[in-house]
Coordinates of C-alpha atoms and ligand atoms in Angstrom, one line a residue:
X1 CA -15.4 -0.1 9.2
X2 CA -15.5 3.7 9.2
X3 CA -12.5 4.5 7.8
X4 CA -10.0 2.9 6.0
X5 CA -6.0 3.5 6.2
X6 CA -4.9 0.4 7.7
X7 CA -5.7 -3.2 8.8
X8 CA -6.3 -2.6 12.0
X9 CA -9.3 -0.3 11.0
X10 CA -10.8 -4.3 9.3
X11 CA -12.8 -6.2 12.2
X12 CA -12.7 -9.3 10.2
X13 CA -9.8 -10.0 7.8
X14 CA -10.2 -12.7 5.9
X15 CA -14.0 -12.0 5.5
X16 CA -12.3 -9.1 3.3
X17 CA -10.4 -11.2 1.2
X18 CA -13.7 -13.2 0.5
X19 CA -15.4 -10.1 0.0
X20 CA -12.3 -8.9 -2.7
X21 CA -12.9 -12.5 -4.2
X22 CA -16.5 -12.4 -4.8
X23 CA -16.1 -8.7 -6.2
X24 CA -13.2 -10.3 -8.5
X25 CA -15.7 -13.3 -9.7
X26 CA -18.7 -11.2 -10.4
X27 CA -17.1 -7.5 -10.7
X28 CA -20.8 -5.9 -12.0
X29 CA -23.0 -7.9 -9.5
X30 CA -22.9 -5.1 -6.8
X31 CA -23.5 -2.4 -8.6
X32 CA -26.8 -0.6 -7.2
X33 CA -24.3 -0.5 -4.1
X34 CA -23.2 2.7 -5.4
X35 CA -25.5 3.9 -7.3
X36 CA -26.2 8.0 -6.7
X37 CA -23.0 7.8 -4.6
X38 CA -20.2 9.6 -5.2
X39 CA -16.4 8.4 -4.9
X40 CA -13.8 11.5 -4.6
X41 CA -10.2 10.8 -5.0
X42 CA -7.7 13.3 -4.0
X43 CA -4.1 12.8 -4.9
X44 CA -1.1 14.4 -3.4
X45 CA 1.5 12.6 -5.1
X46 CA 1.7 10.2 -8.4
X47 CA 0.1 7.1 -9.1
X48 CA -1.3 5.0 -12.0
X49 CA -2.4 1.9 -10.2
X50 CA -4.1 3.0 -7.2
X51 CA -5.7 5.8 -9.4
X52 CA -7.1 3.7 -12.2
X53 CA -8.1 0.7 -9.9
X54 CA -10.0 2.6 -7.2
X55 CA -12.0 4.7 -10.3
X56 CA -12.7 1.0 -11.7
X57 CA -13.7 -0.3 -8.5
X58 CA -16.1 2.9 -8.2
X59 CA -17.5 2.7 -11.5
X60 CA -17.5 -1.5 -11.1
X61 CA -20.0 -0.7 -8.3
X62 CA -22.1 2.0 -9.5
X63 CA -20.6 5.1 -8.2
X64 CA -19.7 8.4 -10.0
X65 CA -15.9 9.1 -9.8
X66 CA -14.3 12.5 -9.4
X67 CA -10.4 12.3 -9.3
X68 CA -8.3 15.1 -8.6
X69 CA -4.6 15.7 -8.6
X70 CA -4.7 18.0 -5.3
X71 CA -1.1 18.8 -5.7
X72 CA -1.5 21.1 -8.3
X73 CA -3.4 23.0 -6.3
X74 CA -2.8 25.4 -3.5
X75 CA -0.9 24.4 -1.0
X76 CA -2.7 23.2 2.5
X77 CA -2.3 24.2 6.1
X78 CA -2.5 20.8 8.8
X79 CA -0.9 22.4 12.0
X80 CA -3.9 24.7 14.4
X81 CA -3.5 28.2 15.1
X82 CA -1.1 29.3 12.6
X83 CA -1.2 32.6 10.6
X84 CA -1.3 32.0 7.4
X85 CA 0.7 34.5 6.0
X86 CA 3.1 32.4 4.1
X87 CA 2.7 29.1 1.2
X88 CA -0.4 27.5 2.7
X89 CA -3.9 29.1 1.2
X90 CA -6.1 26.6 2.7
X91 CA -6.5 25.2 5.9
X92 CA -7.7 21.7 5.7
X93 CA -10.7 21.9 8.1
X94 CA -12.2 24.0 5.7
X95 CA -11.1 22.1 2.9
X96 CA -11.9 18.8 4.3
X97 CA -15.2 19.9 5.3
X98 CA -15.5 21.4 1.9
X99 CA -14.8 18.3 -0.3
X100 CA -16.9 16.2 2.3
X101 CA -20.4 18.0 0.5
X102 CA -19.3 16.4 -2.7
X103 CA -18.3 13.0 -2.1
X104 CA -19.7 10.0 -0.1
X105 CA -16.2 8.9 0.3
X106 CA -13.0 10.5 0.0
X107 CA -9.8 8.6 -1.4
X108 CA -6.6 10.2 -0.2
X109 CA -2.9 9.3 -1.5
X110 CA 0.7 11.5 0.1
X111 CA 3.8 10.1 0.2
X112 CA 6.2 10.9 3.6
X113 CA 8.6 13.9 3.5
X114 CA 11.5 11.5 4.3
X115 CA 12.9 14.4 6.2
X116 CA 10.5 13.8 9.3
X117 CA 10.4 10.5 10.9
X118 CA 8.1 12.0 13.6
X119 CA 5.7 14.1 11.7
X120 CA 5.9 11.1 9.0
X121 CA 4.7 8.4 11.4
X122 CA 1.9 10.4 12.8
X123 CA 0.6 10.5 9.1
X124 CA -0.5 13.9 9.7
X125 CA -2.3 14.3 6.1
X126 CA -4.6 11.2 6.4
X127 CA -5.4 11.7 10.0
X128 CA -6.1 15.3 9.7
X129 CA -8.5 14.6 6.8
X130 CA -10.5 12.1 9.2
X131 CA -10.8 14.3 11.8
X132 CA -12.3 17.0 9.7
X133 CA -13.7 15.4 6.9
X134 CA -17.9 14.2 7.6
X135 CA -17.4 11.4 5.1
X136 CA -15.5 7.9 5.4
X137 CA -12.1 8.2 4.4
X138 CA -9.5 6.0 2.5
X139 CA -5.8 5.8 2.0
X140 CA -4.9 5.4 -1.4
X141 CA -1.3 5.0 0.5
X142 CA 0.1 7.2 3.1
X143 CA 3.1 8.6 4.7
X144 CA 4.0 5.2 6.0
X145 CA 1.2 2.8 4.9
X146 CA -0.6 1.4 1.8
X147 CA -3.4 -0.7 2.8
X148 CA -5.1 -1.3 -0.7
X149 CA -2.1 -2.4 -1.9
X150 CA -1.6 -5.2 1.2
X151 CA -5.3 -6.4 0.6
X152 CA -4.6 -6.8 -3.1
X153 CA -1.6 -8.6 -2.0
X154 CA -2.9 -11.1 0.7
X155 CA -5.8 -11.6 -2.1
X156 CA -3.1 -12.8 -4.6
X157 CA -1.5 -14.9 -2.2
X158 CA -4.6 -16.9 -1.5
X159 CA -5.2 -17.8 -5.3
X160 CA -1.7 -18.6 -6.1
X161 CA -0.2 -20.0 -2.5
X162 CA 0.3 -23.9 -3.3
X163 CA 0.2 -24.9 0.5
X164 CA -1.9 -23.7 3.8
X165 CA 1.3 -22.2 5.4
X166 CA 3.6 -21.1 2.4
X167 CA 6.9 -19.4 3.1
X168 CA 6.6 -15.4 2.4
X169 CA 9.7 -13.4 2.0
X170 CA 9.4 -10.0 1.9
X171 CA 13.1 -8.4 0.1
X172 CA 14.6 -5.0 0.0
X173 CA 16.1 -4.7 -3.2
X174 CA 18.0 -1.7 -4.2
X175 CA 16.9 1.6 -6.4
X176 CA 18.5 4.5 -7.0
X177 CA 16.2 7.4 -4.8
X178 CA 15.6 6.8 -1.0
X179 CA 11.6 5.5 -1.2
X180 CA 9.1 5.3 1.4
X181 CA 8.9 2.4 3.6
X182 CA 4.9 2.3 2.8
X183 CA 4.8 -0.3 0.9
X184 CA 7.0 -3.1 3.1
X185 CA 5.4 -2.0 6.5
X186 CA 1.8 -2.0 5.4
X187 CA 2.5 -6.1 3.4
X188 CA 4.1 -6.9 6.8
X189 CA 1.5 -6.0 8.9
X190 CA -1.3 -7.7 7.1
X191 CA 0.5 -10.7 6.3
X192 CA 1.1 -11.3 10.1
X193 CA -2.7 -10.2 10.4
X194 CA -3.6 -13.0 8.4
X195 CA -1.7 -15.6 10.5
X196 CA 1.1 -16.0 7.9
X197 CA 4.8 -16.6 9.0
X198 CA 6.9 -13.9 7.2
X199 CA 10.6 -13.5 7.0
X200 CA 12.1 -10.3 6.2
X201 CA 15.7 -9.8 4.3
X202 CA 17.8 -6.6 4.0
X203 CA 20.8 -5.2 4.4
X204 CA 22.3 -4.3 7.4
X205 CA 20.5 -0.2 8.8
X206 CA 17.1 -1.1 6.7
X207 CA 15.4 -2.3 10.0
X208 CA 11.8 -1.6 9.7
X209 CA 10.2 0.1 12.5
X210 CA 9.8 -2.4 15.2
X211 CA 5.5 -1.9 15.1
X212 CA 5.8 -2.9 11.7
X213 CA 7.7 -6.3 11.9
X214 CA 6.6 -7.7 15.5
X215 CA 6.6 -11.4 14.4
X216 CA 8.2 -12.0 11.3
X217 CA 12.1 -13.1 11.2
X218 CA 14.7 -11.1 10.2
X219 CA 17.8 -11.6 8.4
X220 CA 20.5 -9.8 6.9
X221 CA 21.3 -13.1 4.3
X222 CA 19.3 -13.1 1.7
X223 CA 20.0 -16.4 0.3
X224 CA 19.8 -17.7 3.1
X225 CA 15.8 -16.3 3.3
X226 CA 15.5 -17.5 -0.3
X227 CA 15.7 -20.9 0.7
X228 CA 12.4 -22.8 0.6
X229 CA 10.4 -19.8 -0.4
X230 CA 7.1 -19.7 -1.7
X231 CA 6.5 -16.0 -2.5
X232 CA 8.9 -13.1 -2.9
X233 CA 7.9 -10.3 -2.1
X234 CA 10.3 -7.4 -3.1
X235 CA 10.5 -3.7 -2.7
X236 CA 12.8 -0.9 -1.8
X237 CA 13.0 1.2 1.3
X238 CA 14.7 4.3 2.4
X239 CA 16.2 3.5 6.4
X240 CA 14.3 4.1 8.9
X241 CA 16.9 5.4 11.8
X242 CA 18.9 7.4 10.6
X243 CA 15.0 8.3 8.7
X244 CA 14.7 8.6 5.0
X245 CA 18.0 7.7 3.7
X246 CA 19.6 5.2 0.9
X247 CA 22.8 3.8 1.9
X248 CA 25.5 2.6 -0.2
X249 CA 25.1 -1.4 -0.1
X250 CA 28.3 -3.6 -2.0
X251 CA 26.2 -6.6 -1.9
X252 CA 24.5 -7.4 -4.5
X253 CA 20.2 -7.3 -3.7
X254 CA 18.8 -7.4 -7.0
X255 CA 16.2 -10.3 -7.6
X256 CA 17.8 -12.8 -10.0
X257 CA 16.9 -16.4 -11.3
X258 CA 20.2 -17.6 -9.4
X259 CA 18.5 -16.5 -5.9
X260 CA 14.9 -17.8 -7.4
X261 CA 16.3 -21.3 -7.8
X262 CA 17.1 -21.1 -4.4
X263 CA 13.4 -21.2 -3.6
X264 CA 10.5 -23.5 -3.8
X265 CA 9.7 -22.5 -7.6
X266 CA 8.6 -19.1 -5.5
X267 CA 6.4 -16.5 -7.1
X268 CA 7.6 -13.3 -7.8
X269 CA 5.8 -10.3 -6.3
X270 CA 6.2 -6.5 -6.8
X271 CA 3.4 -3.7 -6.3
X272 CA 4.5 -1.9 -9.1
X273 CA 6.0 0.7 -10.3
X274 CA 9.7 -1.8 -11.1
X275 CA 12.9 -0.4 -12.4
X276 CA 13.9 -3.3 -14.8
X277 CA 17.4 -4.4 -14.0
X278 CA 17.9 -2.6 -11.0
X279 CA 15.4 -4.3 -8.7
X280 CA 14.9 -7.4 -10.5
X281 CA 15.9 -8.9 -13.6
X282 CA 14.2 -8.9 -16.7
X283 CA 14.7 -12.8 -17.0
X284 CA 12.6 -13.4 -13.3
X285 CA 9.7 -10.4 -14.3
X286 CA 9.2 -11.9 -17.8
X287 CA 9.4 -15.3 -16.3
X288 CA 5.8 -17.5 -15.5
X289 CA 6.6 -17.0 -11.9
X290 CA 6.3 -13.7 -12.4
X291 CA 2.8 -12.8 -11.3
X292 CA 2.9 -8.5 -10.8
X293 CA 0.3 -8.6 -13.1
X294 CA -2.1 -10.7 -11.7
X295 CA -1.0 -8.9 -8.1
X296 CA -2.2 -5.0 -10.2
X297 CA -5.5 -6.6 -11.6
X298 CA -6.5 -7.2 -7.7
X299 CA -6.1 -4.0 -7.2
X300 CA -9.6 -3.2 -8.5
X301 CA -11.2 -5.9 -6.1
X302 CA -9.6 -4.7 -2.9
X303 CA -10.6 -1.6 -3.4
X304 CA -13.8 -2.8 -4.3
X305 CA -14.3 -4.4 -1.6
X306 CA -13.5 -1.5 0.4
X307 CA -15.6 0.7 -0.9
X308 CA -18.7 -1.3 -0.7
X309 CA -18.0 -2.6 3.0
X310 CA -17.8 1.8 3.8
X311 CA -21.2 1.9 1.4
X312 CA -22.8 -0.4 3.5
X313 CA -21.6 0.6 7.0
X314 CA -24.6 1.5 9.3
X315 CA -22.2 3.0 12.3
X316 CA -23.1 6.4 13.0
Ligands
CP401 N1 1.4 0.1 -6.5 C1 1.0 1.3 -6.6 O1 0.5 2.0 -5.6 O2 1.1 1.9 -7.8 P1 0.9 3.4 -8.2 O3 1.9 4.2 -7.5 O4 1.0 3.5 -9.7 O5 -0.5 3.8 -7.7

């Protein structure tokens, strides 16, 4: 692995989880991995997960961690000869190159515009910084993925799933801003990358892009998906076509213990941030098949076992 922004970049995949799982059962055991090395996290845009986990996951395997919010700083310059005469002080081959001389690996996290579908899906700001940057590179999500998030996800899975094949329904629930579709495209592309069945419920216009959702069944009933589940997986996404919007929906999406009785005593997923009431109930998040929390510990493993399997590539 050179890079790291989506599953696609993993030759082996459940390798990986076992990797995340022997980081989670002996956290400090790898630490000379890191040690000298330097872990550089850049962040465009919020976060308190993938920003605390990642630093653990450094510090877990010896590194130094430097963690910068980049979007207090000067604004940057992606598109080639330009003149930069307006907003933009610094183009980012210089300042990829730049930040490449202090840091072994460089964590990256920027939301989409939700304004640009096209720009968006060519996930200009990760891309760019691979191209230019001379050090591995990993998305701490991007404009339209969020890989450490899947991993930690497909790692939860496999310690709570109660049968080989369980039944994984991934739900759009409502919120009140239009939010990336990150989050749902990257869990549906590694949970059909790890051989899973998946069925996907949402209202009618929330239709994933196609790339995203090859395999997995869609429906617009979400009781109907509930039915027999063994994990629910929820989160809210702005449409994709027309891009970036939140449409008024008169069903009612939010997770409640009516629609988790319609499953098979499914456990209830989120990645975190969660408007209470909104999304879900309290009664189904403070309930024991609630397991966000479990899902937010594995952050720190995923990205651990990232990080190390970047430490310890030999590709040129
Ligand atoms: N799940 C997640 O990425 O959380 P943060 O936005 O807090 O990093």
């Amino acid at each position: 692995m050179k890079n790291f922004t989506s599953v696609n970049d993993v030759s082996n995949l459940s390798e990986l989880v076992k990797k995340a799982q022997e980081m989670k059962a002996r956290p400090q055991a790898f630490n000379p991995l890191g040690q000298g090395k330097v872990l550089t996290l850049l962040f465009f845009n919020p976060s308190l997960r993938t920003r605390l986990s990642t630093q653990r996951a450094g510090f877990n395997l010896g590194m130094q961690v430097i963690s910068m919010n980049a979007d207090q700083g000067w604004k940057l310059e992606f598109e080639d000869q330009v003149v930069m005469n307006g907003d933009k002080a610094e183009h980012i081959r210089e300042a990829a190159a730049v930040v490449s001389q202090y840091a072994d690996i460089i964590g990256i996290r920027t939301f989409p515009s939700l304004t640009d579908r096209e720009k968006d899906y060519a996930d200009v700001v990760i891309n760019k910084f691979i191209e230019f940057a001379s050090v591995p590179i990993i998305s701490l999500e991007s404009a339209i993925r969020h890989p450490l998030q899947s991993l930690a996800d497909l790692l939860t899975i496999e310690e709570f799933k109660k049968r080989d094949q369980p039944k994984i329904v991934l739900s759009w629930a409502p919120h009140p801003r239009a939010l990336p579709q990150a989050v749902a495209n990257s869990f549906a592309e590694w949970v059909q990358a790890a051989g899973y069945d998946l069925t996907i419920t949402h209202p009618k216009g929330y239709e994933l892009a196609r790339t995203f959702a090859v395999k997995a069944k869609i429906t617009h009933h979400q009781e109907e998906a509930f039915a027999g589940a063994d994990f629910i997986y929820t989160k809210n996404w702005s449409t994709f076509q027309p891009y970036g919007q939140a449409l008024p929906i008169q069903e009612d999406w939010t997770i409640t213990p009516e629609k988790m009785a319609l499953t098979n005593q499914a456990f209830f997923m989120h990645c975190l941030p969660v408007r209470r009431n909104v999304v879900v109930t309290d009664q189904v998040l403070d309930s024991a098949q609630s397991i966000v929390i479990a899902q937010a510990n594995n952050r720190t493993y995923a990205a651990q076992a990232v990080i190390a399997e970047l430490l310890n590539n030999k590709e040129p």
